[in-house]
Amino acid sequence: MKVLVTGGTGYIGSHTVVELLESGHEVVIVDNFSNSDSSVLDKISMITDKEFTFYEGDVCDKKFLEDVFSKEKINAVIHFAGYKAVGESVEKPLMYYQNNLGSTLALLEVMEANNVYNFVFSSSATVYGKPSTLPIKEDFPLSATNPYGYTKLMIEQILKDLSKSNDKWNIVLLRYFNPIGAHESGLIGEQPNGIPNNIMPYIMRVATGQYDKVHVFGNDYDTKDGTGVRDYIHVVDLANGHIKAIEYLIENGGLSIFNLGTGNGYSVLELIENVKKVNNVEVPYVIEDRRPGDIAACYADPSLANEKLGWKAERGIEEMCKDAYNFASKK
Ligand code: WQD
């Protein structure tokens, strides 16, 4: 199939493009490089030795999208493009609502005008807010605590309403837990602009000597060692979940929701220890106050994706830590 990937030069987008190409799909990438750069295109070519098409532009721009759809016979769309920094969303809510909602609405309208109804959306476990029990299932209550999380929640609602309005839509919402790691080649990986908000890219900058220590946000949570517990999932496993989702939605209409997580929770200190052990590097850290808005623990029940998509995360925490460092130390 010919799959349009918005945000296809980003962290998860680029890894999904690689897996789509290696699975025999044709790929069209649209990206405006707002949180990535054009060198990723060459890296995708180096990894896959496959052809793909790229259009530079903003997914909020309907004329740009109409031009792409007029030139390409798109069969399905995977929508990654969007801003995703929790802290930035609190400072700049209008920018987040305009970009994340605006791009999605523009894309869905152009898809409908071109009779393209197969859509996979990049959602997030952040829509579960503060879960009352663990592991988290897809039917858990939903809430948000920041504008970024609200954009994910609102887009999910838009898609649910769209699905109810027209049974031609085949939609899959994928709720990611905490993606980390990199392609085994070390050519693509997570490279946020500026100071990383997320723990793993921050740990990598300490491990490679760019920063002197990790600031651990709180060790007084009700968890195994007091630090935050999260369901870290290898980005390549996450990418493969999208391949399965595309195959699933062709066979199954309507709207489906799946957690993409491993079902295992690791604390911040356990993550640091794994990075040190696997890569034989030092990762100094200091315990600080909790980060406002953080929850103690979050990990998935991935059984629905296992059952319906035939998908399961295959890579463990050690491989995630090895691949993350392999990428970070090459840059
Ligand atoms: C993980 C753990 C922190 C940084 C966020 C978004 C989510 C998704 C993934 C986009 C927590 C601790 C972190 C640091 C630390 N993003 N930490 N020092 O907050 O679980 O999820 O990123 O889709 O939507 O909410 O990820 O990596 O920021 O934090 O101690 O410098 O690491 O307290 O326990 P989070 P994270």
XYZ file of C-alpha atoms and ligand atoms in Angstrom:
367
model
C 0.000 0.000 0.000
C 0.997 3.641 -0.426
C 1.096 5.146 3.062
C 1.292 8.879 3.779
C 3.347 9.485 6.946
C 3.029 12.960 8.436
C 5.993 13.877 10.654
C 7.951 11.112 8.975
C 11.386 12.620 9.745
C 10.655 12.739 13.488
C 11.745 10.197 16.078
C 8.873 7.705 15.898
C 7.901 8.705 12.354
C 11.312 7.921 10.861
C 11.483 4.526 12.553
C 7.984 3.725 11.269
C 8.951 4.787 7.729
C 11.900 2.346 7.870
C 9.658 -0.530 8.975
C 6.982 0.347 6.361
C 9.576 0.356 3.559
C 11.137 -2.897 4.758
C 7.634 -4.447 4.880
C 7.157 -3.632 1.187
C 4.891 -0.599 1.492
C 5.316 2.572 -0.585
C 5.830 5.670 1.574
C 5.129 9.373 1.088
C 6.541 11.583 3.875
C 5.330 15.089 4.635
C 7.246 17.119 7.199
C 8.174 20.755 7.903
C 11.271 19.893 9.985
C 9.886 21.799 12.986
C 11.378 19.159 15.312
C 13.704 17.229 13.003
C 16.051 17.846 10.066
C 16.461 16.827 6.448
C 19.481 14.592 7.156
C 17.018 11.964 8.430
C 15.852 11.447 4.827
C 19.338 10.341 3.777
C 19.607 8.077 6.828
C 16.303 6.353 5.926
C 17.687 5.734 2.422
C 20.960 4.385 3.839
C 19.138 1.975 6.152
C 16.555 0.687 3.669
C 18.071 1.273 0.216
C 14.442 1.866 -0.837
C 12.815 4.716 -2.742
C 10.250 6.943 -1.068
C 8.720 10.336 -1.800
C 9.101 13.451 0.351
C 7.182 16.730 0.354
C 8.295 19.577 2.639
C 5.363 21.482 4.048
C 3.042 22.146 6.947
C 0.200 19.694 7.587
C -1.936 22.672 8.700
C -1.747 23.967 5.098
C -4.715 22.448 3.244
C -3.453 23.636 -0.177
C -0.155 21.837 0.458
C -2.026 18.674 1.424
C -4.375 18.910 -1.586
C -1.326 19.152 -3.833
C 0.187 16.007 -2.269
C -3.075 14.064 -2.608
C -3.447 15.208 -6.218
C -0.014 13.778 -7.053
C -0.073 10.611 -4.938
C -2.640 7.790 -4.827
C -2.659 7.462 -1.028
C -4.210 4.296 0.487
C -3.697 5.045 4.192
C -2.344 7.769 6.476
C -0.284 7.548 9.688
C -0.395 10.911 11.461
C 2.611 11.687 13.687
C 3.041 15.406 12.975
C 2.394 17.449 16.117
C 4.083 19.245 18.986
C 4.722 17.001 21.991
C 6.522 18.802 24.820
C 4.356 18.855 27.953
C 6.096 21.833 29.542
C 6.082 23.899 26.347
C 2.371 23.202 25.928
C 1.685 24.802 29.324
C 3.613 27.928 28.284
C 2.187 28.111 24.737
C -1.297 26.504 24.738
C -2.573 28.376 21.669
C 0.368 27.170 19.596
C -0.347 23.593 20.674
C -4.111 23.710 20.033
C -3.674 25.488 16.712
C -0.971 23.146 15.433
C -2.075 19.776 16.773
C -5.818 20.206 16.210
C -5.490 22.347 13.077
C -3.167 19.908 11.316
C -5.408 16.960 12.119
C -8.598 18.690 10.932
C -6.936 19.843 7.708
C -5.603 16.344 7.052
C -8.940 14.607 7.711
C -10.816 17.072 5.470
C -8.393 16.544 2.581
C -8.480 12.780 3.086
C -12.307 12.788 2.940
C -12.248 14.971 -0.197
C -9.975 12.380 -1.809
C -11.909 9.311 -0.579
C -9.069 8.166 1.663
C -10.507 6.732 4.893
C -7.726 4.618 6.459
C -6.178 6.540 9.360
C -3.758 5.634 12.168
C -3.354 8.269 14.885
C -0.324 8.726 17.141
C -1.946 9.043 20.560
C -0.356 8.708 23.978
C -0.756 7.108 27.377
C -0.952 10.659 28.653
C -4.714 10.471 27.940
C -5.060 8.169 30.960
C -4.079 10.987 33.317
C -3.420 9.597 36.815
C -4.572 5.937 36.640
C -6.254 4.585 39.802
C -4.957 1.051 39.222
C -2.296 -0.665 37.086
C -1.748 -2.060 34.485
C -3.697 0.332 32.276
C -6.376 -1.021 29.897
C -7.874 0.799 26.910
C -11.258 1.228 28.642
C -9.772 3.143 31.601
C -11.091 6.635 32.326
C -9.495 9.398 30.277
C -8.276 12.801 31.439
C -5.555 15.330 30.799
C -3.457 17.604 32.974
C -1.823 19.809 30.335
C -2.606 21.304 26.910
C -0.473 18.679 25.116
C -2.491 15.912 26.757
C -5.747 17.730 25.977
C -4.830 17.901 22.274
C -4.447 14.119 22.225
C -7.741 13.692 24.083
C -9.569 16.132 21.801
C -8.217 14.536 18.629
C -9.318 11.125 19.893
C -12.815 12.590 20.414
C -12.817 14.137 16.914
C -11.939 10.728 15.468
C -14.604 8.922 17.515
C -17.250 11.395 16.303
C -16.006 11.108 12.714
C -16.182 7.325 12.870
C -19.782 7.492 14.145
C -20.753 9.932 11.378
C -19.509 7.864 8.454
C -18.816 4.125 8.446
C -16.363 4.506 5.588
C -13.701 5.592 8.096
C -11.301 2.886 9.304
C -9.432 4.384 12.269
C -6.892 3.054 14.780
C -5.776 5.078 17.819
C -2.404 3.926 19.145
C -1.644 4.982 22.723
C 2.143 4.972 23.146
C 3.739 4.507 26.529
C 7.364 5.695 26.773
C 9.278 5.190 23.537
C 13.092 5.000 23.883
C 16.002 3.468 21.992
C 17.002 3.719 18.341
C 17.397 1.713 15.164
C 20.233 -0.842 15.518
C 22.214 0.957 12.778
C 22.621 3.990 15.044
C 21.731 6.190 12.057
C 18.366 7.407 13.378
C 17.216 7.988 16.939
C 15.854 10.515 19.402
C 17.470 13.937 19.046
C 15.254 16.600 20.619
C 16.075 20.248 19.997
C 17.443 22.028 23.075
C 17.437 20.569 26.594
C 15.554 17.229 26.540
C 12.329 17.066 28.537
C 12.289 13.277 28.474
C 14.507 11.132 30.654
C 16.292 8.942 28.108
C 17.717 11.628 25.811
C 18.814 13.464 28.969
C 20.545 10.334 30.313
C 22.255 9.954 26.916
C 23.687 13.473 27.123
C 25.120 12.658 30.557
C 26.456 9.296 29.356
C 28.217 10.984 26.413
C 29.631 13.799 28.556
C 27.513 16.692 27.259
C 25.853 17.160 30.683
C 27.365 16.391 34.101
C 24.483 14.641 35.852
C 20.887 13.483 35.601
C 18.374 15.372 37.719
C 16.049 12.702 39.123
C 12.668 14.303 39.759
C 11.689 12.867 43.139
C 12.480 9.668 45.050
C 9.511 9.776 47.422
C 6.891 8.181 45.182
C 5.111 5.036 46.296
C 7.219 2.863 43.955
C 9.902 0.177 44.277
C 12.718 2.689 44.904
C 10.753 5.935 45.239
C 11.468 7.160 41.690
C 8.950 7.311 38.839
C 8.034 4.066 37.087
C 7.255 4.001 33.369
C 6.602 1.448 30.605
C 9.588 2.006 28.307
C 9.119 0.518 24.843
C 11.729 0.172 22.094
C 10.927 2.595 19.277
C 11.329 -0.180 16.678
C 8.732 -2.307 18.498
C 6.501 0.769 18.525
C 7.086 1.267 14.784
C 6.118 -2.319 14.075
C 2.879 -1.756 15.977
C 1.965 0.733 13.220
C 2.554 -1.831 10.493
C 0.202 -4.212 12.281
C -2.324 -1.383 12.756
C -2.349 -0.595 9.019
C -2.883 -4.271 8.199
C -5.625 -4.475 10.854
C -7.638 -1.464 9.713
C -7.786 -2.733 6.133
C -9.499 -5.874 7.431
C -11.531 -4.260 10.233
C -13.591 -1.096 9.751
C -14.732 1.298 12.444
C -12.535 2.740 15.191
C -10.170 0.684 17.372
C -7.906 1.695 20.264
C -4.718 -0.086 21.360
C -2.062 0.412 24.037
C 1.453 0.037 22.668
C 3.560 -0.806 25.694
C 5.550 -3.752 27.037
C 3.505 -4.232 30.221
C 6.709 -3.835 32.278
C 7.482 -0.838 34.490
C 11.012 0.390 35.207
C 11.971 3.146 37.661
C 14.246 6.056 36.788
C 17.059 4.535 38.876
C 16.600 1.138 37.213
C 16.808 2.814 33.806
C 20.014 4.621 34.808
C 21.524 1.369 36.145
C 20.684 -0.454 32.892
C 22.313 2.272 30.790
C 25.456 2.038 32.929
C 25.594 -1.765 32.929
C 24.880 -2.333 29.237
C 27.205 0.383 27.936
C 29.840 0.371 30.680
C 29.475 4.130 31.175
C 29.050 6.396 34.178
C 25.749 8.217 34.686
C 25.992 10.479 37.730
C 22.686 11.730 39.106
C 21.226 13.905 41.838
C 17.826 13.520 43.479
C 15.679 16.655 43.234
C 12.079 17.638 43.922
C 9.231 16.045 41.991
C 8.338 17.595 38.615
C 4.839 19.135 38.814
C 2.267 17.020 36.999
C 4.263 13.778 37.091
C 2.538 10.585 38.193
C 4.197 7.872 40.282
C 3.732 4.903 37.979
C 2.326 4.083 34.556
C 2.504 0.867 32.577
C 0.306 -0.851 30.011
C -1.800 -3.947 29.732
C -0.858 -4.662 26.085
C -3.047 -7.775 25.775
C -5.591 -6.221 23.385
C -2.886 -5.337 20.835
C -1.418 -8.807 21.307
C -4.789 -10.400 20.621
C -6.208 -8.170 17.860
C -3.089 -6.916 16.080
C -0.933 -9.962 16.653
C 1.663 -7.486 17.962
C 3.913 -7.788 20.986
C 6.987 -5.806 22.063
C 10.020 -8.042 21.502
C 12.965 -5.922 22.715
C 13.881 -5.695 26.381
C 15.244 -2.824 28.481
C 18.878 -3.798 27.881
C 18.472 -3.635 24.087
C 16.697 -0.291 24.460
C 19.612 1.089 26.490
C 22.228 -0.365 24.122
C 20.579 1.009 21.001
C 19.947 4.430 22.562
C 23.628 4.780 23.484
C 24.803 3.403 20.123
C 22.910 6.261 18.425
C 23.846 8.972 20.939
C 27.544 8.110 20.855
C 27.659 8.263 17.034
C 26.367 11.821 16.695
C 9.849 9.696 32.677
C 10.267 9.596 34.129
C 10.094 11.685 35.321
C 13.224 13.745 33.010
C 6.128 12.164 28.616
C 4.817 12.631 28.055
C 4.200 11.525 27.239
C 5.180 11.086 26.179
C 6.453 10.593 26.842
C 4.920 12.224 24.101
C 9.345 10.378 35.080
C 11.545 11.249 35.228
C 12.310 12.819 33.484
C 14.316 14.128 33.826
C 13.537 12.653 35.559
N 5.483 12.135 25.293
N 12.468 12.277 34.730
N 14.430 13.568 35.082
O 6.668 12.269 31.635
O 6.436 9.725 31.507
O 5.916 11.103 29.504
O 6.974 11.717 27.581
O 4.104 11.477 23.620
O 3.033 12.000 26.626
O 3.939 12.917 29.129
O 8.266 10.874 30.244
O 10.714 10.866 30.048
O 9.569 13.013 30.774
O 9.672 11.078 32.363
O 13.649 12.150 36.695
O 15.189 14.963 33.449
O 11.560 10.186 34.273
O 9.804 12.220 36.606
O 9.254 9.643 36.297
P 6.788 11.011 30.853
P 9.618 11.533 30.813
